[in-house]
């Protein structure tokens, strides 16, 4: 699906006319003109007119052969978020359906949140809830994300990594769950390019080196299969299947293998007319070449939850190399490529999906999102639940009647019981796995046959079940049980827990538990009243610590200000500033002023050679910042500016703290090499910490003592010489 050329509106309309009516084409042009007018004089980071982005998003949706309303949503998806157009104004020009789709992908930009993480979680929560009402919301969002990933090179490295991480955590798994492999693979490969460029380009190079050899091998296989199928009069479309970079990378990381050990780089896809032909071709393949044990999967008889159907087998090919073969019908192939989008695809004026009821049943997991949204009061907790239930690896188990139940990997019999029915879960007293009694915390495996044992005389779930169960669905239903059965007890228990947490923060509960304060907090978490809030704490629907933190935040802020004021007054009493003191302490001179306390700001750690500004603080003299420090860029801050300058050669004898962030490929010995490089420059290190993510991206933070910017430049250049180091940046707190 990856494309380099930029589509024009004429290209998109022309492509849409292949399957839409002339009336639909006029409607799409009207949506484009509305978006073009709304985005006029707006430009992207690349310098291109902003309207180019919505046109490319609409183009991706046309490629998926989506309906007119969804394509119009693609043209309009940024109008509410990035222009002055309001929801009410848009309703005057477009149908409720189109406006709902656009609103579903619009971020919560005008609301202030405590952190970027909280804002992002709320944005995702809003999107998923809208998606549960109409799945086309996420199709627009995936098209939007795909084009953003294609143009990611225009953003700074830190944003590239953040957006790529989010793409791998949220959007690529979503594309997978929706079966849209064309989008999934491109998102994953592009994200890998920015998160681990060295490995990305290494794999690209390795694949290029053996391309001719692989293509010759695949051609031989295809000729042999074509000949065999001709003998039995089966028509088939046979092609080599390219292996995607990210899947090779994950196999190398998870299975600790080298590139030449990945055996399914060679793959053939065979597309036939009927299911009967699929199994006939499978028989021919297994007659020609010996199948590898345990490598046959029948997704036709047992489709994946994302609607995917195909036969997979791995055989020992002509030259003794493993060869993966996929066999499917044309319709199965379309669904494999476009997934759920194929069910909105217009084919000669009608939708592809024939059995709407069956289609809806296969998407019941989306409907559960609404239940989680109603039960979860914290957006970040909601997103964590979603990642566990929707994006983790899945396990497929059977009921005694042979029905397939899909659960997240790591699930236990209790998760299975609550998936079947709430009352079965509440009345569970034991479980049989494959005919054998097993404990309720037994980890389910693929193919297990589960029989849940229940009793009408059961007292219901235990609190311990909340620790045993893995799925959000099971946990929420257990919490609902306790919520209904023990309301009074939960209110009492919750109030006691909140009181205890408030005291632990060194605050008198009476001071925090005012009616005004309680109302502010329970409304913040979407509770009807304080009793509902306390009850939720009692049945562990929300933590007492979180409620206590929200109830005391204003009190703690006030106390902190008072404490800081007392400390400042004490410092002023003990200080006897003079010109000599000022030189010795900071190496900075304030123009026209001698007897003044000067200190270097810890947020940006200025060093000799940096352009600096003085900032007059309240009660703490002059704070010296780098001129590009974001903490003193407001209009209010600029009114407190003071001219300052470095004290010449005196500063060369002083040492100054500088924070550096080093990012690179996480390999053994990287940290040691960084520390050794700094030591070679005879520089003191005062602090070191680092982390790495699942994409093998390492980020190291070090604090060093330097004399001036020339000294710093030497250190940075030395670190950049280390193999697998991508960037070295100076950080501002």
XYZ file of C-alpha atoms in Angstrom, residues 193-726:
534
model
C 12.608 2.522 10.624
C 12.449 5.364 13.180
C 12.725 3.338 16.407
C 15.624 1.147 15.349
C 17.075 2.517 12.102
C 20.242 0.436 12.287
C 18.386 -2.894 12.426
C 15.840 -1.697 9.847
C 18.455 -0.835 7.226
C 20.505 -3.923 8.101
C 17.535 -6.200 7.343
C 16.793 -4.244 4.143
C 20.389 -4.770 3.027
C 20.397 -8.484 3.911
C 17.150 -9.020 1.966
C 18.583 -7.220 -1.070
C 21.715 -9.364 -1.033
C 19.771 -12.649 -1.440
C 16.843 -11.323 -3.490
C 17.940 -12.873 -6.832
C 18.539 -16.255 -5.187
C 15.115 -16.166 -3.448
C 13.277 -15.049 -6.596
C 14.795 -17.891 -8.640
C 13.777 -20.399 -5.952
C 10.204 -19.048 -5.773
C 9.912 -19.106 -9.594
C 10.888 -22.792 -9.609
C 8.266 -23.565 -6.957
C 5.551 -21.582 -8.791
C 6.297 -23.379 -12.083
C 6.058 -26.772 -10.357
C 2.746 -25.877 -8.628
C 1.290 -24.434 -11.879
C 2.147 -27.646 -13.710
C 0.579 -29.841 -10.998
C -2.637 -27.749 -10.860
C -2.975 -27.805 -14.650
C -3.119 -31.619 -14.536
C -6.200 -31.490 -12.266
C -7.835 -28.484 -14.031
C -7.625 -26.066 -11.077
C -7.181 -22.407 -12.010
C -5.079 -20.458 -9.530
C -3.259 -17.169 -9.128
C 0.205 -18.030 -7.707
C 2.617 -15.397 -6.378
C 5.608 -15.011 -4.087
C 4.640 -13.428 -0.765
C 7.051 -10.745 0.467
C 8.118 -11.079 4.101
C 7.729 -7.819 5.971
C 10.681 -6.232 7.762
C 9.025 -5.874 11.160
C 7.987 -9.535 11.301
C 11.585 -10.572 10.510
C 12.870 -8.187 13.188
C 10.470 -9.456 15.891
C 11.394 -13.077 15.135
C 15.096 -12.212 15.400
C 14.509 -10.492 18.763
C 11.970 -12.870 20.360
C 13.571 -16.112 19.157
C 17.145 -14.792 19.423
C 17.880 -15.797 15.811
C 20.125 -14.441 13.103
C 18.694 -13.348 9.753
C 19.788 -16.556 7.974
C 17.941 -18.632 10.615
C 14.495 -17.187 9.757
C 13.111 -20.064 7.686
C 9.832 -18.557 6.422
C 11.440 -15.791 4.369
C 10.406 -17.917 1.391
C 6.642 -17.962 0.910
C 4.115 -18.661 -1.844
C 0.474 -17.577 -1.930
C -2.052 -19.541 -4.003
C -5.484 -17.992 -4.700
C -8.232 -20.247 -6.095
C -11.961 -20.027 -6.856
C -13.531 -22.194 -4.133
C -13.003 -23.707 -0.684
C -13.046 -27.182 -2.279
C -10.105 -26.111 -4.471
C -8.210 -24.845 -1.376
C -8.124 -28.315 0.148
C -7.365 -29.936 -3.218
C -4.330 -27.636 -3.647
C -3.215 -28.465 -0.088
C -3.220 -32.175 -0.978
C -1.128 -31.499 -4.096
C 1.400 -29.403 -2.121
C 1.797 -32.140 0.505
C 2.220 -34.736 -2.271
C 4.982 -32.705 -3.946
C 6.914 -31.793 -0.789
C 7.083 -33.209 2.715
C 5.144 -31.097 5.267
C 6.899 -29.971 8.451
C 5.238 -31.393 11.610
C 3.138 -28.908 13.609
C 3.277 -26.240 10.911
C -0.202 -26.758 9.360
C -2.992 -24.330 10.337
C -6.572 -24.422 9.046
C -8.011 -20.910 9.371
C -10.795 -21.767 6.890
C -12.524 -24.243 9.194
C -11.609 -22.097 12.209
C -11.350 -18.407 11.112
C -9.463 -15.859 13.210
C -11.615 -13.329 15.122
C -10.496 -10.592 12.692
C -12.330 -12.546 9.922
C -9.090 -13.914 8.385
C -9.398 -17.246 6.542
C -6.636 -19.230 4.844
C -4.763 -22.550 4.875
C -1.162 -22.297 6.091
C 1.400 -25.053 5.704
C 5.190 -25.196 5.774
C 6.936 -27.829 3.651
C 10.519 -28.843 2.895
C 10.899 -27.300 -0.565
C 12.781 -28.422 -3.692
C 16.281 -27.604 -2.366
C 15.652 -28.717 1.208
C 14.767 -25.224 2.434
C 11.554 -24.604 4.434
C 8.829 -23.047 2.283
C 5.635 -21.461 3.632
C 2.489 -21.823 1.507
C -0.807 -19.941 1.975
C -3.926 -21.126 0.146
C -7.174 -19.108 0.030
C -10.093 -18.033 -2.177
C -10.300 -14.613 -3.878
C -12.849 -13.388 -1.357
C -10.695 -14.638 1.552
C -7.732 -12.790 0.046
C -9.711 -9.560 -0.155
C -10.687 -9.863 3.503
C -7.080 -10.784 4.427
C -5.830 -7.588 2.779
C -8.611 -5.172 3.743
C -10.136 -6.962 6.747
C -13.150 -5.283 8.234
C -12.911 -2.514 5.619
C -14.049 -5.057 3.011
C -17.447 -5.139 4.730
C -18.019 -1.502 3.780
C -16.490 -1.899 0.314
C -18.976 -0.951 -2.386
C -19.231 -3.647 -5.040
C -21.622 -2.663 -7.832
C -23.632 -0.532 -5.428
C -23.937 -3.086 -2.627
C -21.865 -3.984 0.390
C -19.721 -7.127 0.378
C -20.968 -8.366 3.754
C -23.841 -10.762 3.156
C -24.612 -11.866 6.655
C -24.832 -8.726 8.751
C -25.809 -10.645 11.891
C -22.776 -12.932 11.609
C -20.577 -9.917 10.953
C -21.875 -8.105 14.040
C -21.332 -11.185 16.210
C -17.693 -11.347 15.174
C -17.230 -7.813 16.458
C -18.785 -8.230 19.895
C -15.383 -7.522 21.438
C -15.790 -3.904 20.253
C -19.117 -3.622 22.024
C -17.360 -4.595 25.254
C -15.393 -1.354 24.986
C -18.520 0.556 25.986
C -18.841 -1.603 29.120
C -15.220 -0.926 30.089
C -15.700 2.796 29.426
C -18.657 2.909 31.825
C -16.866 0.934 34.547
C -13.392 2.526 34.346
C -13.129 6.038 35.752
C -9.492 6.695 34.872
C -8.527 7.054 31.186
C -5.000 5.671 31.646
C -6.402 2.604 33.442
C -8.917 2.204 30.595
C -6.104 2.187 28.016
C -4.095 -0.382 29.999
C -7.165 -2.652 30.146
C -7.661 -2.218 26.425
C -4.050 -3.120 25.637
C -4.348 -6.323 27.699
C -7.642 -7.473 26.188
C -7.333 -6.316 22.592
C -3.664 -6.155 21.754
C -2.026 -9.032 23.615
C -1.393 -12.416 22.011
C -4.519 -14.540 21.976
C -5.306 -18.104 23.056
C -8.119 -20.129 21.424
C -10.032 -22.645 23.567
C -13.177 -24.758 23.146
C -16.447 -25.148 25.017
C -17.609 -28.780 25.555
C -19.888 -28.285 22.494
C -16.936 -27.329 20.279
C -17.491 -23.554 20.082
C -14.265 -21.538 19.877
C -13.660 -18.858 22.536
C -10.872 -16.305 22.078
C -9.095 -14.937 25.186
C -5.898 -12.960 25.846
C -2.825 -15.097 26.396
C -2.406 -15.913 30.111
C -6.169 -16.200 30.746
C -7.545 -18.664 33.328
C -10.803 -20.690 33.564
C -12.506 -17.787 35.376
C -11.874 -15.515 32.363
C -13.468 -18.210 30.182
C -16.484 -18.513 32.516
C -17.194 -14.757 32.509
C -16.698 -14.635 28.721
C -19.477 -17.233 28.328
C -21.924 -15.558 30.747
C -21.814 -13.364 33.855
C -23.909 -15.751 35.977
C -21.745 -18.727 35.013
C -18.720 -16.745 36.190
C -20.375 -15.733 39.481
C -21.454 -19.317 40.248
C -18.162 -21.013 39.289
C -16.804 -23.493 41.851
C -14.279 -25.395 39.713
C -13.128 -26.324 36.208
C -12.231 -29.339 34.102
C -9.597 -28.894 31.411
C -9.511 -31.665 28.803
C -11.517 -33.844 31.207
C -9.164 -33.314 34.155
C -9.832 -31.172 37.266
C -7.619 -28.064 37.306
C -7.400 -25.061 39.697
C -9.086 -21.772 38.779
C -5.702 -20.111 38.205
C -4.643 -22.702 35.580
C -3.177 -20.909 32.530
C -5.182 -21.825 29.429
C -3.442 -23.153 26.329
C -4.483 -23.252 22.677
C -6.902 -26.122 21.994
C -7.939 -26.704 25.644
C -11.516 -27.980 26.084
C -12.979 -26.271 29.157
C -15.923 -27.340 31.255
C -16.901 -24.903 34.011
C -18.458 -26.395 37.141
C -21.118 -24.199 38.776
C -23.415 -24.288 41.798
C -26.586 -22.311 42.481
C -25.590 -22.353 46.147
C -22.301 -20.564 45.436
C -21.696 -17.437 47.534
C -20.380 -15.664 44.447
C -16.890 -14.496 43.503
C -14.057 -13.999 45.967
C -11.974 -10.811 46.191
C -8.976 -12.994 45.308
C -10.508 -13.564 41.863
C -9.583 -9.997 40.961
C -5.917 -11.018 41.270
C -6.366 -14.321 39.404
C -8.337 -13.110 36.365
C -6.511 -11.518 33.411
C -9.256 -9.950 31.288
C -10.872 -6.592 31.967
C -14.257 -8.122 31.190
C -13.955 -10.669 34.037
C -12.539 -8.123 36.492
C -15.330 -5.638 35.740
C -18.055 -8.249 36.221
C -16.534 -9.344 39.559
C -16.398 -5.698 40.670
C -20.041 -5.230 39.603
C -21.033 -8.183 41.790
C -19.393 -6.671 44.876
C -20.801 -3.290 43.988
C -24.389 -4.590 44.045
C -24.113 -7.105 46.921
C -22.176 -5.097 49.489
C -22.910 -1.446 48.876
C -23.074 -0.302 52.519
C -20.029 -2.331 53.470
C -18.109 -0.959 50.473
C -19.007 2.645 51.336
C -17.741 2.194 54.897
C -14.617 0.351 53.772
C -13.926 2.940 51.053
C -14.281 5.919 53.402
C -11.953 4.297 55.910
C -9.353 3.607 53.194
C -9.501 7.189 51.861
C -9.154 8.625 55.400
C -6.105 6.431 55.973
C -4.459 7.550 52.718
C -5.100 11.241 53.525
C -3.453 10.836 56.949
C -0.500 9.097 55.275
C 0.017 12.313 53.289
C 0.299 14.226 56.605
C -3.061 15.983 56.258
C -6.066 16.017 58.603
C -9.048 14.318 56.815
C -11.413 17.051 58.092
C -9.342 19.604 56.205
C -9.651 17.692 52.907
C -13.161 16.230 53.129
C -15.163 19.415 52.598
C -18.372 19.173 50.546
C -16.948 21.435 47.849
C -13.760 19.364 47.590
C -15.619 16.024 47.570
C -17.994 17.261 44.832
C -15.063 18.399 42.692
C -13.365 14.988 42.963
C -16.364 12.664 42.506
C -17.447 14.654 39.440
C -13.870 14.473 38.117
C -14.173 10.639 38.160
C -17.756 10.574 36.772
C -19.478 9.434 40.002
C -23.033 10.510 40.834
C -22.235 11.360 44.481
C -19.638 10.789 47.202
C -21.271 7.509 48.299
C -20.793 6.074 44.813
C -17.161 7.163 44.960
C -16.540 5.551 48.364
C -18.352 2.368 47.242
C -16.071 2.169 44.181
C -13.016 2.369 46.477
C -14.551 -0.393 48.632
C -14.980 -2.853 45.755
C -11.596 -1.828 44.238
C -13.094 -0.045 41.236
C -10.677 2.819 41.941
C -7.798 3.130 44.401
C -8.034 5.002 47.693
C -4.603 6.519 46.992
C -5.843 8.128 43.764
C -8.904 9.648 45.478
C -6.785 10.880 48.416
C -4.268 12.441 46.046
C -7.011 14.350 44.205
C -8.688 15.452 47.469
C -5.450 16.833 48.908
C -3.761 18.312 45.822
C -4.736 21.937 46.602
C -3.780 21.614 50.280
C -0.417 20.046 49.424
C 0.279 22.741 46.833
C -0.439 25.482 49.358
C 1.779 23.845 52.004
C 4.588 23.436 49.487
C 4.454 27.139 48.590
C 4.575 28.078 52.275
C 7.507 25.714 52.824
C 9.397 27.149 49.855
C 8.737 30.688 51.111
C 10.144 29.832 54.557
C 13.235 28.284 52.971
C 13.730 31.340 50.764
C 13.456 33.732 53.729
C 15.995 31.629 55.632
C 18.388 31.730 52.687
C 18.055 35.503 52.370
C 18.828 35.903 56.104
C 21.956 33.750 55.829
C 23.244 35.254 52.569
C 25.518 38.342 52.495
C 25.820 38.810 48.732
C 28.686 40.817 47.337
C 30.450 41.156 44.028
C 33.048 38.581 45.100
C 30.423 36.066 46.204
C 28.553 36.465 42.954
C 31.662 35.746 40.867
C 32.645 32.717 42.920
C 29.144 31.196 42.949
C 27.984 31.611 39.368
C 30.643 33.113 37.091
C 27.952 35.526 35.855
C 27.932 39.319 36.109
C 24.745 41.414 36.262
C 25.088 44.639 34.342
C 25.122 47.708 36.634
C 24.446 45.770 39.843
C 27.003 44.576 42.384
C 25.300 43.402 45.570
C 22.864 40.817 44.235
C 22.431 37.064 44.646
C 22.891 35.273 41.293
C 22.259 31.556 40.713
C 22.316 29.300 37.656
C 18.948 27.737 36.832
C 18.795 23.954 37.242
C 16.119 23.531 34.557
C 18.448 24.306 31.631
C 21.911 24.316 33.337
C 23.587 27.153 31.373
C 27.369 26.920 30.868
C 29.970 29.463 29.656
C 29.534 29.908 25.927
C 25.735 29.660 26.062
C 23.617 32.722 25.297
C 22.056 33.623 28.651
C 19.409 35.873 30.166
C 18.777 36.940 33.755
C 15.352 36.463 35.293
C 14.371 38.409 38.421
C 12.733 35.980 40.870
C 10.564 36.753 43.870
C 12.837 36.657 46.926
C 15.684 34.611 45.375
C 17.717 37.170 43.457
C 18.491 36.640 39.760
C 18.079 33.236 38.119
C 20.262 32.745 35.015
C 18.739 30.734 32.126
C 19.802 29.783 28.624
C 18.119 32.200 26.238
C 16.263 29.296 24.571
C 14.944 27.863 27.870
C 11.167 27.302 27.427
C 10.518 28.033 31.122
C 11.130 31.781 30.658
C 9.529 32.375 27.252
C 6.114 33.629 28.409
C 5.179 37.291 28.029
C 5.012 37.596 31.835
C 8.530 36.137 32.167
C 9.957 38.502 29.532
C 8.983 41.484 31.689
C 11.434 40.215 34.342
C 14.434 39.868 31.986
C 17.775 41.376 33.050
C 20.986 41.645 31.002
C 23.713 39.301 32.289
C 27.031 38.035 30.884
C 29.716 35.485 31.670
C 32.757 36.583 33.715
C 35.384 35.989 31.009
C 38.277 33.571 31.733
C 37.284 33.135 35.399
C 34.605 30.657 34.307
C 37.161 28.249 32.782
C 38.163 27.174 36.306
C 34.595 26.420 37.357
C 32.581 23.282 36.622
C 28.950 23.327 35.526
C 26.283 20.618 35.455
C 24.940 19.559 32.047
C 22.280 16.894 31.323
C 22.659 14.815 28.152
C 20.286 12.309 26.564
C 21.864 9.615 24.388
C 19.678 7.320 22.265
C 20.778 4.259 20.332
C 20.367 0.555 19.647
C 20.187 -1.408 22.911
C 23.083 -3.847 22.737
C 25.350 -5.344 25.364
C 28.130 -2.949 26.406
C 26.583 0.256 25.012
C 26.350 1.976 28.428
C 29.929 0.985 29.314
C 31.223 2.430 26.045
C 29.378 5.719 26.645
C 30.822 6.042 30.167
C 34.308 5.142 28.925
C 34.083 7.762 26.156
C 33.186 10.467 28.697
C 36.010 9.359 31.021
C 38.502 9.610 28.141
C 37.737 13.343 27.952
C 38.672 13.618 31.690
C 35.134 14.673 32.568
C 33.383 13.923 35.863
C 30.019 12.125 35.727
C 27.638 12.875 38.621
C 24.566 10.853 37.609
C 23.651 8.062 35.171
C 20.408 6.267 34.389
C 18.976 4.515 31.361
C 16.133 2.458 29.988
C 15.282 0.417 26.932
C 11.952 -0.453 25.326
C 10.690 -3.602 23.616
C 11.908 -2.248 20.284
C 15.544 -2.410 21.499
C 15.793 1.400 21.649
C 18.060 2.487 24.540
C 17.893 5.961 26.120
C 20.716 6.954 28.503
C 20.618 10.094 30.669
C 23.892 11.344 32.144
C 24.789 14.451 34.139
C 28.381 15.653 33.676
C 30.551 18.517 34.968
C 32.055 20.721 32.245
C 33.892 24.050 31.938
C 32.276 25.603 28.859
C 30.523 24.866 25.573
C 33.809 23.970 23.825
C 34.386 21.302 26.478
C 30.805 20.073 25.976
C 31.215 19.949 22.191
C 34.284 17.691 22.512
C 32.345 15.267 24.732
C 29.321 15.150 22.410
C 31.517 14.520 19.341
C 33.323 11.697 21.171
C 30.017 10.017 22.174
C 28.674 10.299 18.606
C 31.640 8.208 17.407
C 30.338 5.177 19.363
C 28.763 2.460 17.213
C 24.924 2.218 17.522
C 24.541 5.730 19.031
C 21.894 7.631 17.018
